[in-house]
PDB file of C-alpha atoms in Angstrom:
ATOM      1  CA  GLN H   1     -76.754  18.320 -71.191  1.00  0.00           C
ATOM      2  CA  LYS H   2     -76.910  17.406 -74.969  1.00  0.00           C
ATOM      3  CA  GLU H   3     -80.494  17.601 -76.318  1.00  0.00           C
ATOM      4  CA  VAL H   4     -82.136  17.001 -79.593  1.00  0.00           C
ATOM      5  CA  GLU H   5     -85.520  18.659 -80.177  1.00  0.00           C
ATOM      6  CA  GLN H   6     -87.870  17.195 -82.962  1.00  0.00           C
ATOM      7  CA  ASP H   7     -91.000  18.421 -84.401  1.00  0.00           C
ATOM      8  CA  PRO H   8     -93.579  16.078 -82.848  1.00  0.00           C
ATOM      9  CA  GLY H   9     -95.836  15.756 -85.733  1.00  0.00           C
ATOM     10  CA  PRO H  10     -97.721  13.590 -86.607  1.00  0.00           C
ATOM     11  CA  LEU H  11     -97.349  14.416 -90.358  1.00  0.00           C
ATOM     12  CA  SER H  12     -99.693  13.179 -92.975  1.00  0.00           C
ATOM     13  CA  VAL H  13     -99.087  13.809 -96.703  1.00  0.00           C
ATOM     14  CA  PRO H  14    -100.315  12.453-100.113  1.00  0.00           C
ATOM     15  CA  GLU H  15     -98.183  10.141-102.109  1.00  0.00           C
ATOM     16  CA  GLY H  16     -95.583  12.013-104.129  1.00  0.00           C
ATOM     17  CA  ALA H  17     -95.223  14.912-101.773  1.00  0.00           C
ATOM     18  CA  ILE H  18     -91.983  16.338-100.719  1.00  0.00           C
ATOM     19  CA  VAL H  19     -91.543  15.733 -96.949  1.00  0.00           C
ATOM     20  CA  SER H  20     -89.425  17.932 -94.593  1.00  0.00           C
ATOM     21  CA  LEU H  21     -88.495  16.690 -91.119  1.00  0.00           C
ATOM     22  CA  ASN H  22     -86.587  18.945 -88.787  1.00  0.00           C
ATOM     23  CA  CYS H  23     -84.591  18.809 -85.587  1.00  0.00           C
ATOM     24  CA  THR H  24     -82.404  21.214 -83.578  1.00  0.00           C
ATOM     25  CA  TYR H  25     -79.672  20.227 -81.454  1.00  0.00           C
ATOM     26  CA  SER H  26     -78.281  22.113 -78.473  1.00  0.00           C
ATOM     27  CA  ASN H  27     -74.581  21.177 -78.123  1.00  0.00           C
ATOM     28  CA  SER H  28     -72.472  18.944 -80.227  1.00  0.00           C
ATOM     29  CA  ALA H  29     -68.693  19.230 -80.333  1.00  0.00           C
ATOM     30  CA  PHE H  30     -68.356  16.356 -82.837  1.00  0.00           C
ATOM     31  CA  GLN H  31     -71.416  17.410 -84.975  1.00  0.00           C
ATOM     32  CA  TYR H  32     -72.189  13.844 -86.370  1.00  0.00           C
ATOM     33  CA  PHE H  33     -75.814  13.470 -86.935  1.00  0.00           C
ATOM     34  CA  MET H  34     -78.047  10.593 -88.099  1.00  0.00           C
ATOM     35  CA  TRP H  35     -81.528   9.881 -89.095  1.00  0.00           C
ATOM     36  CA  TYR H  36     -83.062   6.629 -88.138  1.00  0.00           C
ATOM     37  CA  ARG H  37     -86.421   5.114 -89.351  1.00  0.00           C
ATOM     38  CA  GLN H  38     -88.737   3.091 -87.110  1.00  0.00           C
ATOM     39  CA  TYR H  39     -91.556   1.006 -88.627  1.00  0.00           C
ATOM     40  CA  SER H  40     -94.359   0.185 -86.271  1.00  0.00           C
ATOM     41  CA  ARG H  41     -93.498  -2.606 -83.859  1.00  0.00           C
ATOM     42  CA  LYS H  42     -89.960  -2.629 -85.077  1.00  0.00           C
ATOM     43  CA  GLY H  43     -86.579  -1.348 -83.803  1.00  0.00           C
ATOM     44  CA  PRO H  44     -85.108   1.777 -85.425  1.00  0.00           C
ATOM     45  CA  GLU H  45     -82.815   1.354 -88.416  1.00  0.00           C
ATOM     46  CA  LEU H  46     -80.202   3.845 -89.712  1.00  0.00           C
ATOM     47  CA  LEU H  47     -81.283   5.679 -92.736  1.00  0.00           C
ATOM     48  CA  MET H  48     -78.639   8.288 -93.160  1.00  0.00           C
ATOM     49  CA  TYR H  49     -75.789   9.874 -91.474  1.00  0.00           C
ATOM     50  CA  THR H  50     -73.998  13.344 -92.031  1.00  0.00           C
ATOM     51  CA  TYR H  51     -70.848  14.950 -90.588  1.00  0.00           C
ATOM     52  CA  SER H  52     -70.696  18.518 -89.776  1.00  0.00           C
ATOM     53  CA  SER H  53     -72.417  20.891 -92.288  1.00  0.00           C
ATOM     54  CA  GLY H  54     -73.939  20.603 -95.636  1.00  0.00           C
ATOM     55  CA  ASN H  55     -76.075  18.082 -97.600  1.00  0.00           C
ATOM     56  CA  LYS H  56     -75.878  14.241 -98.097  1.00  0.00           C
ATOM     57  CA  GLU H  57     -78.121  12.719-100.771  1.00  0.00           C
ATOM     58  CA  ASP H  58     -79.200   9.076-100.929  1.00  0.00           C
ATOM     59  CA  GLY H  59     -81.765   8.285-103.649  1.00  0.00           C
ATOM     60  CA  ARG H  60     -84.954  10.186-102.615  1.00  0.00           C
ATOM     61  CA  PHE H  61     -83.607  11.090 -99.155  1.00  0.00           C
ATOM     62  CA  THR H  62     -81.487  14.206 -98.513  1.00  0.00           C
ATOM     63  CA  ALA H  63     -80.037  15.068 -94.989  1.00  0.00           C
ATOM     64  CA  GLN H  64     -79.034  18.448 -94.390  1.00  0.00           C
ATOM     65  CA  VAL H  65     -77.017  20.120 -91.330  1.00  0.00           C
ATOM     66  CA  ASP H  66     -77.035  23.980 -90.761  1.00  0.00           C
ATOM     67  CA  LYS H  67     -74.354  24.556 -88.026  1.00  0.00           C
ATOM     68  CA  SER H  68     -75.204  28.256 -87.741  1.00  0.00           C
ATOM     69  CA  SER H  69     -78.823  27.526 -86.774  1.00  0.00           C
ATOM     70  CA  LYS H  70     -78.075  24.031 -85.168  1.00  0.00           C
ATOM     71  CA  TYR H  71     -80.791  22.647 -87.479  1.00  0.00           C
ATOM     72  CA  ILE H  72     -80.861  19.182 -88.969  1.00  0.00           C
ATOM     73  CA  SER H  73     -83.282  18.341 -91.683  1.00  0.00           C
ATOM     74  CA  LEU H  74     -84.255  15.319 -93.662  1.00  0.00           C
ATOM     75  CA  PHE H  75     -85.988  15.711 -97.004  1.00  0.00           C
ATOM     76  CA  ILE H  76     -87.960  12.868 -98.795  1.00  0.00           C
ATOM     77  CA  ARG H  77     -88.822  13.340-102.406  1.00  0.00           C
ATOM     78  CA  ASP H  78     -91.561  11.610-104.219  1.00  0.00           C
ATOM     79  CA  SER H  79     -92.787  10.216-100.958  1.00  0.00           C
ATOM     80  CA  GLN H  80     -94.288   6.602-101.034  1.00  0.00           C
ATOM     81  CA  PRO H  81     -96.708   4.774 -98.708  1.00  0.00           C
ATOM     82  CA  SER H  82     -93.665   2.554 -97.612  1.00  0.00           C
ATOM     83  CA  ASP H  83     -92.051   5.778 -96.209  1.00  0.00           C
ATOM     84  CA  SER H  84     -94.735   5.728 -93.543  1.00  0.00           C
ATOM     85  CA  ALA H  85     -92.854   5.370 -90.258  1.00  0.00           C
ATOM     86  CA  THR H  86     -91.474   7.393 -87.419  1.00  0.00           C
ATOM     87  CA  TYR H  87     -88.262   9.310 -88.179  1.00  0.00           C
ATOM     88  CA  LEU H  88     -85.793   9.844 -85.380  1.00  0.00           C
ATOM     89  CA  CYS H  89     -82.901  12.220 -85.517  1.00  0.00           C
ATOM     90  CA  ALA H  90     -79.940  11.738 -83.364  1.00  0.00           C
ATOM     91  CA  ASP H  91     -76.816  13.335 -82.273  1.00  0.00           C
ATOM     92  CA  SER H  92     -73.485  11.481 -81.506  1.00  0.00           C
ATOM     93  CA  GLY H  93     -71.669  14.690 -80.326  1.00  0.00           C
ATOM     94  CA  GLY H  94     -68.391  12.489 -80.042  1.00  0.00           C
ATOM     95  CA  SER H  95     -69.562  10.448 -77.065  1.00  0.00           C
ATOM     96  CA  GLU H  96     -70.387   6.802 -76.816  1.00  0.00           C
ATOM     97  CA  LYS H  97     -74.015   7.317 -76.801  1.00  0.00           C
ATOM     98  CA  LEU H  98     -76.547   8.650 -79.302  1.00  0.00           C
ATOM     99  CA  VAL H  99     -79.121  11.094 -78.126  1.00  0.00           C
ATOM    100  CA  PHE H 100     -82.273  10.792 -80.075  1.00  0.00           C
ATOM    101  CA  GLY H 101     -85.153  13.224 -80.777  1.00  0.00           C
ATOM    102  CA  LYS H 102     -88.577  12.094 -79.763  1.00  0.00           C
ATOM    103  CA  GLY H 103     -89.461  11.291 -83.270  1.00  0.00           C
ATOM    104  CA  THR H 104     -91.930  12.403 -85.911  1.00  0.00           C
ATOM    105  CA  LYS H 105     -94.471  10.072 -87.126  1.00  0.00           C
ATOM    106  CA  LEU H 106     -95.052  10.293 -90.870  1.00  0.00           C
ATOM    107  CA  THR H 107     -97.998   8.810 -92.782  1.00  0.00           C
ATOM    108  CA  VAL H 108     -97.934   8.840 -96.719  1.00  0.00           C
ATOM    109  CA  ASN H 109    -101.324   8.316 -98.120  1.00  0.00           C
ATOM    110  CA  PRO H 110    -101.897   6.491-101.328  1.00  0.00           C
TER     111      PRO H 110
ATOM    112  CA  ASP M   1     -83.508  -8.490 -89.676  1.00  0.00           C
ATOM    113  CA  SER M   2     -80.756  -6.690 -87.972  1.00  0.00           C
ATOM    114  CA  GLY M   3     -79.334  -9.625 -86.480  1.00  0.00           C
ATOM    115  CA  VAL M   4     -79.916  -8.464 -82.930  1.00  0.00           C
ATOM    116  CA  THR M   5     -82.118 -10.897 -80.995  1.00  0.00           C
ATOM    117  CA  GLN M   6     -84.221  -9.782 -77.892  1.00  0.00           C
ATOM    118  CA  THR M   7     -86.255 -11.859 -75.626  1.00  0.00           C
ATOM    119  CA  PRO M   8     -88.859 -11.945 -74.473  1.00  0.00           C
ATOM    120  CA  LYS M   9     -90.778  -9.982 -77.083  1.00  0.00           C
ATOM    121  CA  HIS M  10     -93.772  -9.255 -74.596  1.00  0.00           C
ATOM    122  CA  LEU M  11     -93.897  -9.387 -70.889  1.00  0.00           C
ATOM    123  CA  ILE M  12     -96.644  -8.517 -68.492  1.00  0.00           C
ATOM    124  CA  THR M  13     -96.038  -8.474 -64.792  1.00  0.00           C
ATOM    125  CA  ALA M  14     -97.113  -6.806 -61.635  1.00  0.00           C
ATOM    126  CA  THR M  15     -95.753  -3.952 -59.593  1.00  0.00           C
ATOM    127  CA  GLY M  16     -92.901  -4.796 -57.252  1.00  0.00           C
ATOM    128  CA  GLN M  17     -91.752  -7.668 -59.396  1.00  0.00           C
ATOM    129  CA  ARG M  18     -88.397  -8.183 -61.160  1.00  0.00           C
ATOM    130  CA  VAL M  19     -87.815  -9.145 -64.742  1.00  0.00           C
ATOM    131  CA  THR M  20     -84.799  -9.748 -66.978  1.00  0.00           C
ATOM    132  CA  LEU M  21     -84.515  -8.915 -70.541  1.00  0.00           C
ATOM    133  CA  ARG M  22     -82.074 -10.622 -72.652  1.00  0.00           C
ATOM    134  CA  CYS M  23     -80.050  -9.426 -75.757  1.00  0.00           C
ATOM    135  CA  SER M  24     -77.920 -11.152 -78.155  1.00  0.00           C
ATOM    136  CA  PRO M  25     -75.932  -8.746 -80.320  1.00  0.00           C
ATOM    137  CA  ARG M  26     -75.051  -9.166 -84.017  1.00  0.00           C
ATOM    138  CA  SER M  27     -72.163 -11.619 -84.652  1.00  0.00           C
ATOM    139  CA  GLY M  28     -68.825  -9.794 -84.179  1.00  0.00           C
ATOM    140  CA  ASP M  29     -70.311  -6.769 -82.401  1.00  0.00           C
ATOM    141  CA  LEU M  30     -68.645  -5.901 -79.155  1.00  0.00           C
ATOM    142  CA  SER M  31     -70.832  -3.057 -78.002  1.00  0.00           C
ATOM    143  CA  VAL M  32     -74.276  -3.371 -76.551  1.00  0.00           C
ATOM    144  CA  TYR M  33     -76.576  -0.532 -75.722  1.00  0.00           C
ATOM    145  CA  TRP M  34     -79.922  -0.545 -73.896  1.00  0.00           C
ATOM    146  CA  TYR M  35     -82.684   2.039 -74.723  1.00  0.00           C
ATOM    147  CA  GLN M  36     -86.056   2.537 -73.208  1.00  0.00           C
ATOM    148  CA  GLN M  37     -88.673   3.965 -75.437  1.00  0.00           C
ATOM    149  CA  SER M  38     -91.996   5.457 -74.183  1.00  0.00           C
ATOM    150  CA  LEU M  39     -94.635   7.673 -75.827  1.00  0.00           C
ATOM    151  CA  ASP M  40     -93.821  10.724 -73.686  1.00  0.00           C
ATOM    152  CA  GLN M  41     -90.062  10.431 -73.298  1.00  0.00           C
ATOM    153  CA  GLY M  42     -88.944   8.971 -76.707  1.00  0.00           C
ATOM    154  CA  LEU M  43     -85.954   6.799 -77.029  1.00  0.00           C
ATOM    155  CA  GLN M  44     -83.793   7.125 -73.802  1.00  0.00           C
ATOM    156  CA  PHE M  45     -80.283   5.781 -73.567  1.00  0.00           C
ATOM    157  CA  LEU M  46     -79.898   3.643 -70.374  1.00  0.00           C
ATOM    158  CA  ILE M  47     -76.503   2.052 -70.564  1.00  0.00           C
ATOM    159  CA  GLN M  48     -73.780   0.695 -72.883  1.00  0.00           C
ATOM    160  CA  TYR M  49     -71.264  -2.233 -72.460  1.00  0.00           C
ATOM    161  CA  TYR M  50     -68.219  -2.818 -74.601  1.00  0.00           C
ATOM    162  CA  ASN M  51     -66.614  -6.278 -74.546  1.00  0.00           C
ATOM    163  CA  GLY M  52     -67.910  -6.891 -71.049  1.00  0.00           C
ATOM    164  CA  GLU M  53     -67.046  -3.426 -69.507  1.00  0.00           C
ATOM    165  CA  GLU M  54     -69.584  -0.666 -68.766  1.00  0.00           C
ATOM    166  CA  ARG M  55     -68.728   2.286 -71.032  1.00  0.00           C
ATOM    167  CA  ALA M  56     -71.355   4.758 -70.768  1.00  0.00           C
ATOM    168  CA  LYS M  57     -74.411   5.318 -68.534  1.00  0.00           C
ATOM    169  CA  GLY M  58     -77.520   7.379 -69.229  1.00  0.00           C
ATOM    170  CA  ASN M  59     -80.711   7.802 -67.434  1.00  0.00           C
ATOM    171  CA  ILE M  60     -80.851   4.492 -65.826  1.00  0.00           C
ATOM    172  CA  LEU M  61     -82.640   4.083 -62.520  1.00  0.00           C
ATOM    173  CA  GLU M  62     -80.841   2.506 -59.510  1.00  0.00           C
ATOM    174  CA  ARG M  63     -83.604  -0.183 -59.486  1.00  0.00           C
ATOM    175  CA  PHE M  64     -82.266  -1.152 -63.004  1.00  0.00           C
ATOM    176  CA  SER M  65     -78.841  -3.015 -63.705  1.00  0.00           C
ATOM    177  CA  ALA M  66     -77.363  -4.630 -66.642  1.00  0.00           C
ATOM    178  CA  GLN M  67     -74.349  -6.685 -67.527  1.00  0.00           C
ATOM    179  CA  GLN M  68     -72.479  -8.031 -70.518  1.00  0.00           C
ATOM    180  CA  PHE M  69     -71.177 -11.617 -70.431  1.00  0.00           C
ATOM    181  CA  PRO M  70     -68.152 -13.198 -71.866  1.00  0.00           C
ATOM    182  CA  ASP M  71     -70.194 -14.382 -74.906  1.00  0.00           C
ATOM    183  CA  LEU M  72     -71.153 -10.899 -75.323  1.00  0.00           C
ATOM    184  CA  HIS M  73     -74.824 -11.289 -74.701  1.00  0.00           C
ATOM    185  CA  SER M  74     -76.257  -8.868 -72.359  1.00  0.00           C
ATOM    186  CA  GLU M  75     -79.138  -8.854 -69.712  1.00  0.00           C
ATOM    187  CA  LEU M  76     -81.073  -5.870 -68.401  1.00  0.00           C
ATOM    188  CA  ASN M  77     -82.591  -6.473 -64.851  1.00  0.00           C
ATOM    189  CA  LEU M  78     -85.457  -4.278 -63.783  1.00  0.00           C
ATOM    190  CA  SER M  79     -86.534  -4.648 -60.228  1.00  0.00           C
ATOM    191  CA  SER M  80     -89.245  -3.217 -57.965  1.00  0.00           C
ATOM    192  CA  LEU M  81     -91.159  -2.500 -60.948  1.00  0.00           C
ATOM    193  CA  GLU M  82     -93.438   0.529 -61.139  1.00  0.00           C
ATOM    194  CA  LEU M  83     -96.415   1.290 -63.515  1.00  0.00           C
ATOM    195  CA  GLY M  84     -94.157   4.043 -65.126  1.00  0.00           C
ATOM    196  CA  ASP M  85     -91.614   1.256 -66.122  1.00  0.00           C
ATOM    197  CA  SER M  86     -93.959  -0.029 -68.860  1.00  0.00           C
ATOM    198  CA  ALA M  87     -92.243   0.738 -72.120  1.00  0.00           C
ATOM    199  CA  LEU M  88     -90.374  -0.693 -75.091  1.00  0.00           C
ATOM    200  CA  TYR M  89     -86.850  -1.679 -74.189  1.00  0.00           C
ATOM    201  CA  PHE M  90     -84.457  -1.943 -76.975  1.00  0.00           C
ATOM    202  CA  CYS M  91     -81.086  -3.442 -77.265  1.00  0.00           C
ATOM    203  CA  ALA M  92     -78.753  -2.307 -79.903  1.00  0.00           C
ATOM    204  CA  SER M  93     -75.196  -3.464 -80.882  1.00  0.00           C
ATOM    205  CA  SER M  94     -72.271  -2.022 -82.918  1.00  0.00           C
ATOM    206  CA  VAL M  95     -68.849  -3.152 -83.697  1.00  0.00           C
ATOM    207  CA  VAL M  96     -67.032  -0.298 -82.000  1.00  0.00           C
ATOM    208  CA  SER M  97     -67.419   1.641 -79.008  1.00  0.00           C
ATOM    209  CA  TRP M  98     -65.857   5.234 -79.954  1.00  0.00           C
ATOM    210  CA  PRO M  99     -65.721   7.070 -82.235  1.00  0.00           C
ATOM    211  CA  ASN M 100     -69.322   6.480 -82.482  1.00  0.00           C
ATOM    212  CA  THR M 101     -70.309   6.431 -86.129  1.00  0.00           C
ATOM    213  CA  GLY M 102     -73.929   6.156 -85.212  1.00  0.00           C
ATOM    214  CA  GLU M 103     -74.582   2.956 -86.910  1.00  0.00           C
ATOM    215  CA  LEU M 104     -76.457   1.075 -84.163  1.00  0.00           C
ATOM    216  CA  PHE M 105     -78.237  -2.077 -85.066  1.00  0.00           C
ATOM    217  CA  PHE M 106     -81.459  -2.459 -83.006  1.00  0.00           C
ATOM    218  CA  GLY M 107     -83.373  -5.483 -81.949  1.00  0.00           C
ATOM    219  CA  GLU M 108     -87.182  -5.620 -82.233  1.00  0.00           C
ATOM    220  CA  GLY M 109     -87.530  -4.718 -78.619  1.00  0.00           C
ATOM    221  CA  SER M 110     -89.135  -6.329 -75.435  1.00  0.00           C
ATOM    222  CA  ARG M 111     -92.555  -4.726 -74.565  1.00  0.00           C
ATOM    223  CA  LEU M 112     -92.922  -4.644 -70.762  1.00  0.00           C
ATOM    224  CA  THR M 113     -96.261  -4.066 -69.334  1.00  0.00           C
ATOM    225  CA  VAL M 114     -96.642  -3.471 -65.532  1.00  0.00           C
ATOM    226  CA  LEU M 115    -100.051  -3.788 -64.087  1.00  0.00           C
TER     227      LEU M 115
END
């Protein structure tokens, strides 16, 4: 059974802080990982995806996968109040369904 | 706006009742996915359809059923409702079925409250 474990949070940081969000996965043959962001009362939206190991950067966001430890991380630099949302990691694992972590609620305080 | 439309946005009903949730995918998307989101279980995959055919099944109860119609809209039917079925139900769509690049486009959800 494929599982994704995610730090439950909630996480509260001051504006400008570096945020680190983490997940671990149990079994993924395909190793295709995603981060979704969900604002309150909205559906999740894809933020970033990364394949296999290494880093992927997009503006203030960096996604990192460590295959050896089965660890997935999302870093947010210079966090803004508009980053306040729930962040969900997801593992595709080569199947037709995404398995999501339970999400970490982030609040960035002005 | 993701382009995925879900109705109704809110629904309040009683235990034992039956409800139908409707989803219109983004134009051109052939796959439709249903997810249930609750505080304790997170976002749980229920079922997926691709071009009218069931492609994958997750933790969907026997009391629940779904289908995708020729015009690609989908309906999720929930019957013999229990208090524990209260949750947000999301529909998502994507162009392809597999390999899954992970880019699902979610609707805003249907909030079901069972009293």
